[in-house]
Coordinates of C-alpha atoms (C1' of nucleotides) in Angstrom, one line a residue:
Chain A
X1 CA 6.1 -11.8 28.3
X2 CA 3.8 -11.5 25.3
X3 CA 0.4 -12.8 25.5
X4 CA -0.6 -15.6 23.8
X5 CA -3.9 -14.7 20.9
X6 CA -0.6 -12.1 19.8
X7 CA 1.3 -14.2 19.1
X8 CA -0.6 -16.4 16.6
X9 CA 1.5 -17.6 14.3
X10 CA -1.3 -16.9 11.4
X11 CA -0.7 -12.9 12.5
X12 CA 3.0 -13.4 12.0
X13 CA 2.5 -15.2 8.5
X14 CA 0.6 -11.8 7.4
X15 CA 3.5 -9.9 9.0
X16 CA 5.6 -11.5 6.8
X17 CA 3.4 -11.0 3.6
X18 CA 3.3 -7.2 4.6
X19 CA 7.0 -7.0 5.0
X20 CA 8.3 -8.8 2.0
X21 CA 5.3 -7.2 0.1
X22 CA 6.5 -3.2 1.5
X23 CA 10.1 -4.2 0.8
X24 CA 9.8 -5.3 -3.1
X25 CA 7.5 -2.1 -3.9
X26 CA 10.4 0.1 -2.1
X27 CA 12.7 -0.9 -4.4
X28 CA 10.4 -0.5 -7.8
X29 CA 9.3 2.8 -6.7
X30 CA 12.5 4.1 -7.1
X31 CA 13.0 2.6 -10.1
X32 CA 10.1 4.2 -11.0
X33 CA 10.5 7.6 -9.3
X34 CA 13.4 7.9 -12.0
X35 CA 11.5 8.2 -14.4
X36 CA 9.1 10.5 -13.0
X37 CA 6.2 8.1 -12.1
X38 CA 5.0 6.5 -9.4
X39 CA 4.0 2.9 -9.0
X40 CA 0.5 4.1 -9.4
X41 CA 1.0 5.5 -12.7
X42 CA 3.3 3.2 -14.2
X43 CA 0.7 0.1 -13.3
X44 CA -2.2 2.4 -15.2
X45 CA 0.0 3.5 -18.3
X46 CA 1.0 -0.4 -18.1
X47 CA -2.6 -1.6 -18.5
X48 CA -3.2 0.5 -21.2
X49 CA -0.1 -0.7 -23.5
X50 CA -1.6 -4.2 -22.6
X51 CA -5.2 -3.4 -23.7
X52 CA -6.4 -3.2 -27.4
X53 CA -6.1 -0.7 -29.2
X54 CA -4.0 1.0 -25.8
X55 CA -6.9 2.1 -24.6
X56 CA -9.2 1.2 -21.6
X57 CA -12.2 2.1 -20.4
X58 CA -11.8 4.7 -17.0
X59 CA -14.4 2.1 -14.3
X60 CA -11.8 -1.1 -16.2
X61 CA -9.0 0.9 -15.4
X62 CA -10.5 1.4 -11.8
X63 CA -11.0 -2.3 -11.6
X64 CA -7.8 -3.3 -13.1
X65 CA -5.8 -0.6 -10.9
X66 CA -7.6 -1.4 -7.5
X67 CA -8.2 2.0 -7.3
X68 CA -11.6 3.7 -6.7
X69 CA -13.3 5.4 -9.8
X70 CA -12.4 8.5 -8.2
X71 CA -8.9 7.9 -7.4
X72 CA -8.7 6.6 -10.6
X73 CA -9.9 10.2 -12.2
X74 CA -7.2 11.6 -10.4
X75 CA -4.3 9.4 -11.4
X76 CA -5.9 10.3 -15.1
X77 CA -5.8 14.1 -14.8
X78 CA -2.3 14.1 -13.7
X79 CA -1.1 11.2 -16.3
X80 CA -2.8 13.6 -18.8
X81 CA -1.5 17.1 -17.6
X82 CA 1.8 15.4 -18.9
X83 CA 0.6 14.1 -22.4
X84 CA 1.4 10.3 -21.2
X85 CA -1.9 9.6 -21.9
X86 CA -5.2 11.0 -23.6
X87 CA -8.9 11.2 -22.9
X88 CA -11.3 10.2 -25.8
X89 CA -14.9 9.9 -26.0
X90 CA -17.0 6.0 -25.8
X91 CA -17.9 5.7 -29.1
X92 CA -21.9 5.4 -28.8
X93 CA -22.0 6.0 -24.8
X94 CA -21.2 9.7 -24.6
X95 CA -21.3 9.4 -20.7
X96 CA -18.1 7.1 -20.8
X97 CA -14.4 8.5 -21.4
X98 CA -11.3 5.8 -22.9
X99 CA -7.6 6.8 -21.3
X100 CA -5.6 5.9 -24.4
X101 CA -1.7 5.6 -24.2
X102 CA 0.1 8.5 -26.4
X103 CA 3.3 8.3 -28.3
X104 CA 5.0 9.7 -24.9
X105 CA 3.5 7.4 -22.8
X106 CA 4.8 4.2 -24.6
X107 CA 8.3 6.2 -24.6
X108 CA 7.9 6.4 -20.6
X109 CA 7.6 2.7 -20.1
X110 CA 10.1 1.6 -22.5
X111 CA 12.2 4.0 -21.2
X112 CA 11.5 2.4 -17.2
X113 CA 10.7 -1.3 -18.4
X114 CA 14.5 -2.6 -18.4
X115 CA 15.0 -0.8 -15.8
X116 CA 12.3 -2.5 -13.8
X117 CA 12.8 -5.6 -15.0
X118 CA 16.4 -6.1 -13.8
X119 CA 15.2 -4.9 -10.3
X120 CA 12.3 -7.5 -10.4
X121 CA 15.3 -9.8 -11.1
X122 CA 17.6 -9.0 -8.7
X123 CA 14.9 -8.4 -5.6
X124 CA 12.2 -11.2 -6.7
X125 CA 12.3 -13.1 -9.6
X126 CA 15.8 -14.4 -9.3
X127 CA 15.9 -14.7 -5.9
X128 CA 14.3 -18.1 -5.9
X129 CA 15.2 -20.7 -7.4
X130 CA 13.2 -21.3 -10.8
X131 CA 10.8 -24.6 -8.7
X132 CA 10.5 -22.3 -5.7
X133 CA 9.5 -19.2 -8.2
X134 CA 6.9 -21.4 -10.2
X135 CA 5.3 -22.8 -6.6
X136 CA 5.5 -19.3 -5.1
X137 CA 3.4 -18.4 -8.9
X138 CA 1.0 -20.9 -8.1
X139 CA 0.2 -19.8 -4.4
X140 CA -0.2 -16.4 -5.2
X141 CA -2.9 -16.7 -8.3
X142 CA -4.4 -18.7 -5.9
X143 CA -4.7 -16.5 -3.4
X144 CA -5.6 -14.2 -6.0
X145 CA -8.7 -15.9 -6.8
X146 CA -9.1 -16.7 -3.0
X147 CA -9.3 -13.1 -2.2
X148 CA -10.8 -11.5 -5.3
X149 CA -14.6 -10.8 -5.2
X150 CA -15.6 -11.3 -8.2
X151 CA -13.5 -14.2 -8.9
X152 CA -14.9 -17.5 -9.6
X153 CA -15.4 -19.7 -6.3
X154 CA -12.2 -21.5 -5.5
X155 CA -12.3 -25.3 -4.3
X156 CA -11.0 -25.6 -0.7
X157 CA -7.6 -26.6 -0.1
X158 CA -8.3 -30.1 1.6
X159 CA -10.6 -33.5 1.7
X160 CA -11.5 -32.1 5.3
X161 CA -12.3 -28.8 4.1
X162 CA -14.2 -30.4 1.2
X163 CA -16.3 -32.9 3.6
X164 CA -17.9 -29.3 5.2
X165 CA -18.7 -27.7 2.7
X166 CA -20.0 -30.4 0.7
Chain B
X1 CA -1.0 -6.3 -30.4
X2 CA 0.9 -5.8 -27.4
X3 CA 4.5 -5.2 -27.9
X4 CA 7.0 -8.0 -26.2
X5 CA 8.5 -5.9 -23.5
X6 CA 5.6 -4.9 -21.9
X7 CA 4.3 -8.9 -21.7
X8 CA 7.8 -9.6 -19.3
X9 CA 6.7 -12.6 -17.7
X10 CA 8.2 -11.1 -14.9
X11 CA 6.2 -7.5 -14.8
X12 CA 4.0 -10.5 -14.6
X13 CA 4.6 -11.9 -11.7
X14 CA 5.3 -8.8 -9.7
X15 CA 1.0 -7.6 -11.2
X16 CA 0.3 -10.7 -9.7
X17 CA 1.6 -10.4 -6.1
X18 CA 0.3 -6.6 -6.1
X19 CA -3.1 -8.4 -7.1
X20 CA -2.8 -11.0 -4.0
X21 CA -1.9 -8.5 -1.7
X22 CA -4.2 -5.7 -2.4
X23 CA -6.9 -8.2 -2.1
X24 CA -5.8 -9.9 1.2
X25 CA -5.5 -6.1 2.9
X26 CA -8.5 -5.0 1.3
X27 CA -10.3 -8.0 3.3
X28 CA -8.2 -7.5 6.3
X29 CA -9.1 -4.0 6.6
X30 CA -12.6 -4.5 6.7
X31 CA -12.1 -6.5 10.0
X32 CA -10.6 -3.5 11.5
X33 CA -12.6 -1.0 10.3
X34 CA -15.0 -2.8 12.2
X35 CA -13.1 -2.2 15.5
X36 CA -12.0 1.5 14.4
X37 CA -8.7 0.8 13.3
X38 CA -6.7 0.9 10.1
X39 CA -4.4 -1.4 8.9
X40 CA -1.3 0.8 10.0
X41 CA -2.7 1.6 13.4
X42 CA -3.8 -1.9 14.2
X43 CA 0.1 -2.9 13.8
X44 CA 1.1 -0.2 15.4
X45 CA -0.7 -1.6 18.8
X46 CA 0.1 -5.0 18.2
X47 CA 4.0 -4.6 17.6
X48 CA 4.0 -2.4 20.8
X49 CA 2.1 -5.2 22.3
X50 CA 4.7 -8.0 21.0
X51 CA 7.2 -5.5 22.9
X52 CA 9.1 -6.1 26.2
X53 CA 6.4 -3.6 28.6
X54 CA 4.8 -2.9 25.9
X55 CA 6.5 0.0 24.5
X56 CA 9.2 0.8 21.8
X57 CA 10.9 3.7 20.7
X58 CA 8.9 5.9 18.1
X59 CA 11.9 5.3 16.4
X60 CA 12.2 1.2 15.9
X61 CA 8.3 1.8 15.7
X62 CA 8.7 3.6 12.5
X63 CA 11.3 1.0 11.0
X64 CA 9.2 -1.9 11.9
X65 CA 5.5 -0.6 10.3
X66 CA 7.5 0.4 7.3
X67 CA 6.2 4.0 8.0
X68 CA 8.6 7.3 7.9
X69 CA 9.3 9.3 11.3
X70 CA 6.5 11.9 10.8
X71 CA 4.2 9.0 9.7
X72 CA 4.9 7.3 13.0
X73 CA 4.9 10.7 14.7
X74 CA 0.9 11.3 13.3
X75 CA -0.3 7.4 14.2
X76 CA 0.7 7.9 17.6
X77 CA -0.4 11.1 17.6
X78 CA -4.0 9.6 16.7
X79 CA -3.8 6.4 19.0
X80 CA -2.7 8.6 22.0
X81 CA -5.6 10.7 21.3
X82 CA -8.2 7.7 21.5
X83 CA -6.3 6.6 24.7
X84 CA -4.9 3.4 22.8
X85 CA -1.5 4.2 23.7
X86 CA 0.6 7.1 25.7
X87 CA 3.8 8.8 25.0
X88 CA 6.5 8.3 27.8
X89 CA 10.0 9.9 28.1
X90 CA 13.1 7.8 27.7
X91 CA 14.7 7.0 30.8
X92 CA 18.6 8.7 30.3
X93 CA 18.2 10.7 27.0
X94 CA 15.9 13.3 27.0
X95 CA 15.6 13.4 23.3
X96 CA 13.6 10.2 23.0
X97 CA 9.7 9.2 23.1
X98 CA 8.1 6.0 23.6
X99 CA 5.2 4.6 22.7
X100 CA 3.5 2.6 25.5
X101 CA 0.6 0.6 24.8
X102 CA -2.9 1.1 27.3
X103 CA -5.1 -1.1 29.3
X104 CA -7.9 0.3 26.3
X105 CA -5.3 -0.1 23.9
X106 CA -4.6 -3.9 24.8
X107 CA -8.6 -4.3 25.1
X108 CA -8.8 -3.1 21.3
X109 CA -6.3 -6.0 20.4
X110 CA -7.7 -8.2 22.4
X111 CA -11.5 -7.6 20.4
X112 CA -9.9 -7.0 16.7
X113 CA -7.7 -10.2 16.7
X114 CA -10.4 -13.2 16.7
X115 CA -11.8 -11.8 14.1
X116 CA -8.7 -11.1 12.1
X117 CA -7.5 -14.5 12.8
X118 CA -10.5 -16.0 11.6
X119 CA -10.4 -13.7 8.2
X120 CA -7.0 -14.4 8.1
X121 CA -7.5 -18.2 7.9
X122 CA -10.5 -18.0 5.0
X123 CA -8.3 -15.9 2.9
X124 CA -4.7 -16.6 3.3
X125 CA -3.3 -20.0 5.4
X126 CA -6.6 -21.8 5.0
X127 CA -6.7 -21.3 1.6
X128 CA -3.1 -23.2 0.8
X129 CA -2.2 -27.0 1.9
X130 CA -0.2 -26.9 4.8
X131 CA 2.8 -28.0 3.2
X132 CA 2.2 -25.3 0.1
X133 CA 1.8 -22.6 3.6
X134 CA 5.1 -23.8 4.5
X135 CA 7.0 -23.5 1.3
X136 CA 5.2 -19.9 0.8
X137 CA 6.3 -18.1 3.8
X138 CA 9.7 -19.9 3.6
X139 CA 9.8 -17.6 0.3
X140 CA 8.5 -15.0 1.5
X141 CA 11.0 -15.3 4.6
X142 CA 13.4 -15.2 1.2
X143 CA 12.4 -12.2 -0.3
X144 CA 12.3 -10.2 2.9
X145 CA 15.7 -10.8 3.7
X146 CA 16.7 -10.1 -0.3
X147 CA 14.6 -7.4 -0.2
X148 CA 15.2 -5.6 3.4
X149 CA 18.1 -2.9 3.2
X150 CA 18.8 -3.5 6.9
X151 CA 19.1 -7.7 6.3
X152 CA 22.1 -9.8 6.3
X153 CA 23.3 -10.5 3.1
X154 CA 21.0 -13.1 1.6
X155 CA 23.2 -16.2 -0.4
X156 CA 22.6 -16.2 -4.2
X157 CA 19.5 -18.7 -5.3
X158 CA 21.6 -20.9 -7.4
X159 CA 25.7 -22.2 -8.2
X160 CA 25.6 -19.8 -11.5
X161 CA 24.8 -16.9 -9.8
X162 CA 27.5 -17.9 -6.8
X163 CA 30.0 -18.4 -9.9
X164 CA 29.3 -15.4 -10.8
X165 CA 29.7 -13.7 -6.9
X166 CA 32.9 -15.2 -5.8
Chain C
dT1 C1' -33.8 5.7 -12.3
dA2 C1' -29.4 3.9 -13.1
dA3 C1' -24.6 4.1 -15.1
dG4 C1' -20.3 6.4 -15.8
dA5 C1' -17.4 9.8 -14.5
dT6 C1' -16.0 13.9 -11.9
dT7 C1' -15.7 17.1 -7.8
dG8 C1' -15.4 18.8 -2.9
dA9 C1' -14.1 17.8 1.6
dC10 C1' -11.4 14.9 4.3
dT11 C1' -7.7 11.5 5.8
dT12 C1' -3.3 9.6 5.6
dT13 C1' 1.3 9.9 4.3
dT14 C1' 5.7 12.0 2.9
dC15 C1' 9.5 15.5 2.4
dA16 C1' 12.0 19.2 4.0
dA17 C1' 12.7 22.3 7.7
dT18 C1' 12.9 22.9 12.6
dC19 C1' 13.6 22.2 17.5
dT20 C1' 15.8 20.0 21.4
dT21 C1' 19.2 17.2 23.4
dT22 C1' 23.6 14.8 23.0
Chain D
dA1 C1' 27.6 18.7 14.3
dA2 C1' 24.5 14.6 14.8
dA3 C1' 20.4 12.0 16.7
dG4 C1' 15.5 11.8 17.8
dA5 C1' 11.2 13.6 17.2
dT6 C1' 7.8 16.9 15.6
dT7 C1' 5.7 20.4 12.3
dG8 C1' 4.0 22.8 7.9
dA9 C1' 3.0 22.2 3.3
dA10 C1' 1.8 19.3 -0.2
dA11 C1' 0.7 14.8 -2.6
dA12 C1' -2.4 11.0 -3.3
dG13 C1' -6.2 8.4 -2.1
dT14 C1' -11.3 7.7 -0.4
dC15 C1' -16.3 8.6 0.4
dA16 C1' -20.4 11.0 -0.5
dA17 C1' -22.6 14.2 -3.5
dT18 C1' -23.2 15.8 -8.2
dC19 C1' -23.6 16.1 -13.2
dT20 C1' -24.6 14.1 -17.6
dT21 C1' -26.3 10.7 -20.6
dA22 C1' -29.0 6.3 -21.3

DNA sequence: TAAGATTGACTTTTCAATCTTT
DNA sequence: AAAGATTGAAAAGTCAATCTTA
């Protein structure tokens, strides 16, 4: 006999998310864990082989990451300790520090990309079909920008909601 | 210049729902951390409280918040010590523990899940169309099962891949 | 004084080893 | 020996305080 406001169906729906969510990243980390790396690190050496010049910016990285500046130090040092990345100065800000991707960092992530990328297949990508991926897409970056704080304001998702807030 | 592998629309897509669910926690969490609760421990109490009499073994507890044995054995550990829940024997096997949610534990629920509702609603289902909800958790239903060790095996997305499976 | 990054102390989680009961 | 749970040691992350440069 469970008690109705726990049983909310707008609980479960977030139960669902978390589940799903806990189960994809289960598989990729050990995809990743065969390479040495954790999700962590391979989403930071990733950002950097997708920035200019493989380099970004440690607060960026912090941003980009979701991790605090702190944590994001920390991810650094270790990434660093095993040469898959380097530390270099701002150029004209001497407070600021750049992680740039080295020659053994790229290696690491072409050697776990195809890897990864079959898993995403098999666990997420193709387990829709191609409609149902492209809607699921959609729903996503919007709750992306729905949730983000510094995204730009998102328009409401009805005429109703539109009436209020007008 | 960003070298092809590493632009996968796929890696993609999986960035993106890390991106929509980090957000959507980050804002959950801050409705619990308002009532003293993380994340983990508030499902914790609400899974026991979704339970016939309120308790379940520590360890279905651990396989349903996605935490390991000794991760379930410390959030318990920290709930019984705030008086949220209490440890009680298992009737006929002396090896097991349950977790058994309290009157204060039920009370912290009861406070925490307005809230979260309401948060839950901005961010997440009131954010979508209904009909865009529905299709979303009916793929996210999908990817659970896919991606769940534990599931029933989950039919293949299109006739190729059943070609390919019989 | 503020911005950018790091450090120290602490929390949360996991893995491997252990203890008890079956 | 295996199942259920807990424990010690260590990893990974956060917050608040600190250091350096602007």
């Amino acid at each position: 006999m469970s008690s109705a406001p726990f049983d909310d169906p707008r609980l479960t729906a977030v139960g669902l998310f978390i589940e799903a969510f806990d189960g994809l990243t289960a598989q990729l980390s050990t995809v990743h864990a065969r390479h040495g790396l954790s999700g962590k690190e391979f989403d930071t050496l990733l950002r950097l082989a997708r920035s200019p010049g493989d380099q970004l910016r440690m607060s960026d990285l912090a941003e980009q990451t979701a991790l605090s500046t702190s944590g994001t130090t920390r991810v650094v040092d270790r990434l660093e300790d095993r040469g898959l990345l380097a530390r270099t100065a701002a150029p004209g800000d001497r407070r600021g520090a750049y992680a740039l991707l080295t020659a053994a960092g790229r290696q690491r992530l072409t050697d776990d990309v195809p890897e990864l990328v079959a898993t995403i297949e098999q666990c997420f990508t193709g387990a829709l079909l191609p409609d149902q991926l492209e809607t699921f897409l959609a729903s996503l970056r919007r709750l992306r920008d729905t949730v983000n704080p510094g995204a730009a304001t998102v328009p409401p998702a009805n005429e109703e909601a539109a009436a209020w807030s007008s």
